[in-house]
GROMACS .gro file of C-alpha atoms in nm:
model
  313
    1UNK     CA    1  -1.543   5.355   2.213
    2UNK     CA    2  -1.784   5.088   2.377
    3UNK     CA    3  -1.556   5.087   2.666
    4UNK     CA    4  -1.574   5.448   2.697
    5UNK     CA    5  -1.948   5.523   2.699
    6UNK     CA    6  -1.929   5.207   2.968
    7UNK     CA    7  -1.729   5.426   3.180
    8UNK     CA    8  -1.951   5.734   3.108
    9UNK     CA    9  -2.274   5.542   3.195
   10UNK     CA   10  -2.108   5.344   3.521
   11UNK     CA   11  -2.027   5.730   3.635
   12UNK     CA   12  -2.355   5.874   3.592
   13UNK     CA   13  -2.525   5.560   3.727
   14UNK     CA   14  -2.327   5.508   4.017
   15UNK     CA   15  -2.241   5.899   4.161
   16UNK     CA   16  -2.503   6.118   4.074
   17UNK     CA   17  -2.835   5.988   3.949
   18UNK     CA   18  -3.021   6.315   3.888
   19UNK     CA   19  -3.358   6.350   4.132
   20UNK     CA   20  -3.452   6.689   4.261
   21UNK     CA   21  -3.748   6.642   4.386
   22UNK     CA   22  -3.877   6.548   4.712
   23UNK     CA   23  -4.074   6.275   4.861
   24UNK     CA   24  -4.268   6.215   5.206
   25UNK     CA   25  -4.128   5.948   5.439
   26UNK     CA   26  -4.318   5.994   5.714
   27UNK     CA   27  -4.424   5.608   5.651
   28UNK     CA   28  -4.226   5.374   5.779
   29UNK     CA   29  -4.022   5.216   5.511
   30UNK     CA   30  -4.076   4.825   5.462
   31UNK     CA   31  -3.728   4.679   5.255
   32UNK     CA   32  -3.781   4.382   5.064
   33UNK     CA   33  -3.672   4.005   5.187
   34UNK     CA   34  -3.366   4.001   4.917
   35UNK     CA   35  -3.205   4.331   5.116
   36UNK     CA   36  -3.350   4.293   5.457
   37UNK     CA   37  -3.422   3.968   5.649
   38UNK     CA   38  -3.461   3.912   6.046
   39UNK     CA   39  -3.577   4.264   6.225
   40UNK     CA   40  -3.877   4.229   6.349
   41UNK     CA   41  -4.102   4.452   6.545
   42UNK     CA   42  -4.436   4.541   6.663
   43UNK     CA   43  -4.488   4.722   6.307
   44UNK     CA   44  -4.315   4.424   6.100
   45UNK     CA   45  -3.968   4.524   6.033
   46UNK     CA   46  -4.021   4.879   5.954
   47UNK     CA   47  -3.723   5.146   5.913
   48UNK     CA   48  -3.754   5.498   5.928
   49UNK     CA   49  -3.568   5.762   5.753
   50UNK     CA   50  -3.386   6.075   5.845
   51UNK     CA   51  -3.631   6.367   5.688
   52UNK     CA   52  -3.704   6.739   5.763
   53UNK     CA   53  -4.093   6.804   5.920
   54UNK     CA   54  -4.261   7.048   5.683
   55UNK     CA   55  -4.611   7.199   5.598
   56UNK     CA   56  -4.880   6.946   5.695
   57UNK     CA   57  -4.695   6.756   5.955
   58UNK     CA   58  -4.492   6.603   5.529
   59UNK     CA   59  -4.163   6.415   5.693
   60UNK     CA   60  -3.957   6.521   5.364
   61UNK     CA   61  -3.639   6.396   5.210
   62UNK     CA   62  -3.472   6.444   4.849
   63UNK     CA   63  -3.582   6.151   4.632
   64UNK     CA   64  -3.237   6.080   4.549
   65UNK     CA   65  -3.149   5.977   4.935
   66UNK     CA   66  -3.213   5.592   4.845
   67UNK     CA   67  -3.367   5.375   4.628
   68UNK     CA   68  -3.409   5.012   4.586
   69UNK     CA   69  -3.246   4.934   4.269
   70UNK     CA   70  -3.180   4.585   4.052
   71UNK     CA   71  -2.931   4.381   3.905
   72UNK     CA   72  -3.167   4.382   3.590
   73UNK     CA   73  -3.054   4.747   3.555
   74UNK     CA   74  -2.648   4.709   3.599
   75UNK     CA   75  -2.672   4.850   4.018
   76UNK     CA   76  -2.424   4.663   4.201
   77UNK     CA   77  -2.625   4.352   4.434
   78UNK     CA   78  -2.423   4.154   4.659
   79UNK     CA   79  -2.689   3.821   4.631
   80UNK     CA   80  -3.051   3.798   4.479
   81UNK     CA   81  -3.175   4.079   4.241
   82UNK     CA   82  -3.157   4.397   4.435
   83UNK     CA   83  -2.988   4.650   4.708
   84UNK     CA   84  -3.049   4.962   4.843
   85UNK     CA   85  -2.860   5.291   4.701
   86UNK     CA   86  -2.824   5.591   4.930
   87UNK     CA   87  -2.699   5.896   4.824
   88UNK     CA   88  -2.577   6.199   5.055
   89UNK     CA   89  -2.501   6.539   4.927
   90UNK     CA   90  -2.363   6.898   5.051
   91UNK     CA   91  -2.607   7.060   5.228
   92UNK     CA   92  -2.828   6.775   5.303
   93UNK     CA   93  -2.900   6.811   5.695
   94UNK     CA   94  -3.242   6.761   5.884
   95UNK     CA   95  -3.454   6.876   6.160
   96UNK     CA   96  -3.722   6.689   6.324
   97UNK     CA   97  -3.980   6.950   6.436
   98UNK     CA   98  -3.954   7.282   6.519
   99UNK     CA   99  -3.773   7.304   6.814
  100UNK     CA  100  -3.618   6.970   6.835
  101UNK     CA  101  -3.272   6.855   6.718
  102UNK     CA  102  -3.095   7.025   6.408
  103UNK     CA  103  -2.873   6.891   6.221
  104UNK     CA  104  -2.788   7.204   6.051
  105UNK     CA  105  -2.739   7.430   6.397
  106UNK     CA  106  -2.563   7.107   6.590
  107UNK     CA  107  -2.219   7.161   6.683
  108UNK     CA  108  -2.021   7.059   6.482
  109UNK     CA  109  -2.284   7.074   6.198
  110UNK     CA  110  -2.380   6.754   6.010
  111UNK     CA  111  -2.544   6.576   5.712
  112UNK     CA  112  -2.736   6.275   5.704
  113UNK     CA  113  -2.948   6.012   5.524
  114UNK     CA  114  -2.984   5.750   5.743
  115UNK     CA  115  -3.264   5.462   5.794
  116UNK     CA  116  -3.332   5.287   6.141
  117UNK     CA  117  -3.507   5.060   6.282
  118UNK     CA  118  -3.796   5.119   6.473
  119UNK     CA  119  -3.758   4.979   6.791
  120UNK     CA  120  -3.932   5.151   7.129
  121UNK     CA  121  -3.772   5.100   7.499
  122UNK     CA  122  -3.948   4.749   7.518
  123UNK     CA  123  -3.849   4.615   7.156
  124UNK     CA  124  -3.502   4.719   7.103
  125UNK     CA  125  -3.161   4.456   7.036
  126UNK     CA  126  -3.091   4.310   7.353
  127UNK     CA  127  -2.901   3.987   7.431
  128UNK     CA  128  -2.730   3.835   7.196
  129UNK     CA  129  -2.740   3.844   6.823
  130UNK     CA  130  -2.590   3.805   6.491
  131UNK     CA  131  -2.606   4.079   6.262
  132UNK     CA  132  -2.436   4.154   5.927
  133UNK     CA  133  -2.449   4.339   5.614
  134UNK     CA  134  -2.274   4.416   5.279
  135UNK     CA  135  -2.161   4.776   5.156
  136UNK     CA  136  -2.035   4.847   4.835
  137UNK     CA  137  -1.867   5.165   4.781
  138UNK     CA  138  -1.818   5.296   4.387
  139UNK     CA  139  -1.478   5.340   4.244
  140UNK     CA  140  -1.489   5.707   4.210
  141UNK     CA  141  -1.593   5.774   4.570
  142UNK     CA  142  -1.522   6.112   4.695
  143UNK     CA  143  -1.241   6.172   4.988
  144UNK     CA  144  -1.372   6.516   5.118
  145UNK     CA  145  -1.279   6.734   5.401
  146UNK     CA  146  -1.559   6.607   5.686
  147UNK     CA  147  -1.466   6.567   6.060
  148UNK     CA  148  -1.644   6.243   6.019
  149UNK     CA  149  -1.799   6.057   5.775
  150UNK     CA  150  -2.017   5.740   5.923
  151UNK     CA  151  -2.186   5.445   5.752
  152UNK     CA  152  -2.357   5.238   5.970
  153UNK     CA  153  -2.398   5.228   6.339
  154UNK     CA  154  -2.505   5.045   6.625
  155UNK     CA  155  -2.678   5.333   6.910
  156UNK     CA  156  -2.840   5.301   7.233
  157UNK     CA  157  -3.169   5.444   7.240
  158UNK     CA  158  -3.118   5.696   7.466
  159UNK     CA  159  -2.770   5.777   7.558
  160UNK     CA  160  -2.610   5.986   7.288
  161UNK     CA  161  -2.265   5.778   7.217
  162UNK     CA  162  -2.348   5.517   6.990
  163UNK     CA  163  -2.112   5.234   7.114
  164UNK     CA  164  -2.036   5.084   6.714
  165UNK     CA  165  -1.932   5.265   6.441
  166UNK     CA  166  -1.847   5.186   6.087
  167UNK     CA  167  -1.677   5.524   5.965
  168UNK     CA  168  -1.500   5.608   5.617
  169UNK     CA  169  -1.123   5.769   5.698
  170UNK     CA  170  -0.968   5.915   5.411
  171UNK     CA  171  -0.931   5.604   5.170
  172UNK     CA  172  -0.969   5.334   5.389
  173UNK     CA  173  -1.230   5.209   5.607
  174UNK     CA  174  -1.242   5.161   6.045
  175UNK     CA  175  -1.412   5.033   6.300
  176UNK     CA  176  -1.473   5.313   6.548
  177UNK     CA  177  -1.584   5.178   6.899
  178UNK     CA  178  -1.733   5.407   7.234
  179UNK     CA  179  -1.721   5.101   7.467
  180UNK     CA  180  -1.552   5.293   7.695
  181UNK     CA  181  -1.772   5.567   7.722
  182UNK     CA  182  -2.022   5.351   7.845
  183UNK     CA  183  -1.732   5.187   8.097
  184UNK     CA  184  -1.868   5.242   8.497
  185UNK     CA  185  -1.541   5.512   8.527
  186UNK     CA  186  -1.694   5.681   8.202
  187UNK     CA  187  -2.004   5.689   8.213
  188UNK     CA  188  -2.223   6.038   8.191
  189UNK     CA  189  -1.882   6.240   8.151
  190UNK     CA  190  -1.764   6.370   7.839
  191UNK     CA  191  -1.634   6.077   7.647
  192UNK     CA  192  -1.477   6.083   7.279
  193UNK     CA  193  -1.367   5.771   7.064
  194UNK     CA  194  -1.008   5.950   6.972
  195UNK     CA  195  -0.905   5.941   7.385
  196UNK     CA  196  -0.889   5.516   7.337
  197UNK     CA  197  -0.649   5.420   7.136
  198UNK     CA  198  -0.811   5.103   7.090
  199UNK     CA  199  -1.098   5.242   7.021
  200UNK     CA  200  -1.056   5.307   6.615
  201UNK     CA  201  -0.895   5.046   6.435
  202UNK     CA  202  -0.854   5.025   6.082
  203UNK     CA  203  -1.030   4.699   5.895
  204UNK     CA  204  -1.035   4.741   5.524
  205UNK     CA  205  -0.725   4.912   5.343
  206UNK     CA  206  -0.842   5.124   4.984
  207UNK     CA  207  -0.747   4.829   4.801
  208UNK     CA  208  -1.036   4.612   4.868
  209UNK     CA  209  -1.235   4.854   4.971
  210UNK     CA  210  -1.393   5.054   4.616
  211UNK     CA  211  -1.578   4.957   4.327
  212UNK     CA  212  -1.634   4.564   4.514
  213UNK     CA  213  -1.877   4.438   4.806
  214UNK     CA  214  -1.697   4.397   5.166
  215UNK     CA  215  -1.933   4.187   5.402
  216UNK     CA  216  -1.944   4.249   5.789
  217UNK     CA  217  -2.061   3.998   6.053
  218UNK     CA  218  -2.132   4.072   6.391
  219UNK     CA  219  -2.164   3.825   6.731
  220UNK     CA  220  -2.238   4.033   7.022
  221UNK     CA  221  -2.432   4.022   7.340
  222UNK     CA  222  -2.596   4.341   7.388
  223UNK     CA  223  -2.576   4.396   7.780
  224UNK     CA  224  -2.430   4.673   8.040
  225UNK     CA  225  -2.326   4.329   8.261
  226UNK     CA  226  -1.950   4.383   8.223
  227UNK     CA  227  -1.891   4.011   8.242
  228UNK     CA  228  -2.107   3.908   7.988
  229UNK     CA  229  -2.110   4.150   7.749
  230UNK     CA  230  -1.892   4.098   7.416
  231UNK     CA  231  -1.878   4.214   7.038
  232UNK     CA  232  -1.698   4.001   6.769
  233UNK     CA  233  -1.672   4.169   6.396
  234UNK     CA  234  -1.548   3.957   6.088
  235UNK     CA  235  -1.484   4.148   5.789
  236UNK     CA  236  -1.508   3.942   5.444
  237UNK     CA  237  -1.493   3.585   5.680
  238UNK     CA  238  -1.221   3.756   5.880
  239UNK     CA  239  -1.231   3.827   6.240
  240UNK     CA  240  -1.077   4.136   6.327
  241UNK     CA  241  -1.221   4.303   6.673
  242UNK     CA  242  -1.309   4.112   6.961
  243UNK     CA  243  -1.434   4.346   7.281
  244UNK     CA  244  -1.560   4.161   7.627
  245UNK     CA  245  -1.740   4.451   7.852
  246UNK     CA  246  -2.036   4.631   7.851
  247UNK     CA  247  -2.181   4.715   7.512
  248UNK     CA  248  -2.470   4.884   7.620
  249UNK     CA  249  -2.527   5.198   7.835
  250UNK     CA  250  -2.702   5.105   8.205
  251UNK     CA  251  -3.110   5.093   8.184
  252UNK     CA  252  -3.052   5.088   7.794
  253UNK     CA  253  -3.122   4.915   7.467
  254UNK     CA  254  -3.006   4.895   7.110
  255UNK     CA  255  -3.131   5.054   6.771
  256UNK     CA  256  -2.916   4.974   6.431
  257UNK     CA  257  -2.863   5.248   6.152
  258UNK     CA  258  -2.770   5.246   5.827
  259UNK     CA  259  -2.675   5.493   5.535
  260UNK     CA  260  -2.460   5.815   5.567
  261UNK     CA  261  -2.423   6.047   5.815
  262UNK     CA  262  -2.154   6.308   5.822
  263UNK     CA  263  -1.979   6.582   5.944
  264UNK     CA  264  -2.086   6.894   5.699
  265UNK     CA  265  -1.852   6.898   5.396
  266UNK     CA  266  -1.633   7.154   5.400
  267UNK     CA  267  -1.503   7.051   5.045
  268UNK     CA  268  -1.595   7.345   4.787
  269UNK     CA  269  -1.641   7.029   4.485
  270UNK     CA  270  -1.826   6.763   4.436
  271UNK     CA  271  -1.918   6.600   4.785
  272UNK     CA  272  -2.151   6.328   4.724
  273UNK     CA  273  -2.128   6.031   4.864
  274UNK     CA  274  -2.299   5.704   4.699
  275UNK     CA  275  -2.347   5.344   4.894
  276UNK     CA  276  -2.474   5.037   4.830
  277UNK     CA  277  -2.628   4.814   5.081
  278UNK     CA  278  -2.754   4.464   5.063
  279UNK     CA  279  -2.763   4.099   5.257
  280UNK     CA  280  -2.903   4.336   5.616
  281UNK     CA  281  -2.927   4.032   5.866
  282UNK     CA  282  -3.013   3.928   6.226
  283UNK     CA  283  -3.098   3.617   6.391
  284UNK     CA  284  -3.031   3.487   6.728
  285UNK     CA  285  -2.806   3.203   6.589
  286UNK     CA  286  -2.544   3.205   6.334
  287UNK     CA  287  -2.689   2.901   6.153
  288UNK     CA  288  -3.031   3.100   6.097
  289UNK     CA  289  -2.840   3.397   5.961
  290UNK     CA  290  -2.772   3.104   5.626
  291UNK     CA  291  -2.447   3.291   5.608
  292UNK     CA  292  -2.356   2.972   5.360
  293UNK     CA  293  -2.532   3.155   5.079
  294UNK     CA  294  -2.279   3.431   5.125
  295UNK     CA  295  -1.983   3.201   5.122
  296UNK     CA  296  -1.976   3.123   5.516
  297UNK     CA  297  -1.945   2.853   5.700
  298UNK     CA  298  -2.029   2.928   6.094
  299UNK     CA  299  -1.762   2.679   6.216
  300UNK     CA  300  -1.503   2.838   6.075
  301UNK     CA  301  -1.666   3.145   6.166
  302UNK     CA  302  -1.700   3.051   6.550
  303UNK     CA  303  -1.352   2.897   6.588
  304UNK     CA  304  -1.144   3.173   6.485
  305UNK     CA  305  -0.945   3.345   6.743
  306UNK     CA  306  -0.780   3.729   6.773
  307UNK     CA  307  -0.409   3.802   6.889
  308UNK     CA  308  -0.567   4.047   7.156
  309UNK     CA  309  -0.933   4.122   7.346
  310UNK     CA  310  -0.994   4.441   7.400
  311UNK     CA  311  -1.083   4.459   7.722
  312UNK     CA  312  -1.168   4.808   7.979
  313UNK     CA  313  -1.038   4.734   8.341
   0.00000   0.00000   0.00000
């Protein structure tokens, strides 16, 4: 019986905590140190959130799109005493101002709760960097019928094709990559990730990927200099992608995203999706990301090597 109502609670805790109301996030959201260390920016590390503009100039969101929850209180936390839980149901589009980009009129149509970091043309990620995060997805995750379904991202500022994506395919999770859209023979003509074949590649099977944390760590110098430019992903102390080329579109910098963004759910049942995030990192170095605390050691980090480069010629 005890194990039962355990179930019953981790269900209603994890999938579908029930808020209905809204809440303004027109300001900036400030995470604490134990889920966000290293972005800076003129404002301090702010992130902002996808909302819809109403009455008043109120930037609007449902209050169930995140929340920064504890360990005290059974949420799943990679390290320390709290994480951030997103939460992204049918229906759940935005639109800036009237007039601008719509979520719910874009073609295709799409769904989003997504936080990023507010960086202008003269603070964005440039050069290199480390970056990494942890994402825990529950055990009774949803696989609905969406032409995409996106959890974190790496974008260019201006140009439209975000070159990094981390995207949820059926029951298993991929690396999606639009380096070659930003390649010199690519570049301002219609460009998709599906014409590479190298360009998705699958990096956590469903077996270690619900109901348990999966860390990702990131090298890359953010440049459109084709020599220099490369990206390096580990997954769980892994390394599994290694690109040399440009990783940034010409006269361009580099904004990171987090949460859920979607395709709209064509699925008739229950299409909620629920994430966890924790351990969001940057630094210039790998020693000041302190990736030891999450198990990591950067020389064994640094001197792994991959079968194959993806390279563009």
């Amino acid at each position: 019986m005890k194990k039962l109502l355990f179930i019953l609670f981790s269900a209603l805790l994890y999938s579908n905590i029930g808020y209905s109301e809204y809440i303004n996030v027109k300001k900036k959201i400030k995470f604490p140190k134990d889920i966000v260390q290293g972005y800076k920016n003129d404002m301090g590390s702010l992130w902002g959130l996808s909302c819809t503009y109403k009455e008043d100039d109120k930037c609007m969101t449902p209050s169930y799109a995140y929340k920064i929850v504890s360990k005290d209180d059974d949420y799943p936390v990679r390290l320390g005493k709290k994480s951030v839980r997103m939460e992204l149901r049918k229906g759940d589009c935005h639109q800036k101002r009237e007039g601008s980009h719509n979520d719910c009129k874009a073609s295709p149509p799409a769904e989003r709760h997504e936080f990023g970091i507010e960086y202008d043309e003269l603070t964005g990620v440039k050069g290199e960097r480390w970056h990494s995060h942890s994402m825990f997805l529950p055990s009774d995750t949803p696989i609905i019928n969406s032409e995409w379904i996106t959890m974190g991202q790496f974008h260019n500022i201006d140009y439209h094709k975000p070159p990094v994506n981390f995207d949820l395919k059926n029951n298993h999770f991929a690396l999606v990559t639009r380096f070659h859209c930003i390649h010199p023979k690519k570049i301002n003509k219609t460009c998709y990730s599906n014409e590479n074949s190298d360009a998705i590649k699958k990096i956590i099977d469903s077996s270690k990927l619900f109901g348990q944390w999966n860390d990702f760590i990131v090298n890359a110098n953010w440049t459109s200099d084709i020599k220099n430019g490369f990206f390096k992903l580990w997954v769980n102390g892994e390394l599994v992608y290694h690109f040399v080329g440009r990783t940034v579109a010409p006269d361009d910098q580099l904004t990171v995203q987090f949460g859920i963004y979607r395709g709209k759910a064509r699925s008739s049942g229950d299409a909620n999706h629920v994430i966890f995030y924790d351990e969001i990192r940057t630094a210039k170095s790998c020693k000041k990301m302190k990736l030891s605390k999450l198990g990591y050691s950067c020389k064994d980090l640094e001197n792994q090597k991959i079968d194959k480069i993806y390279r563009l010629q």
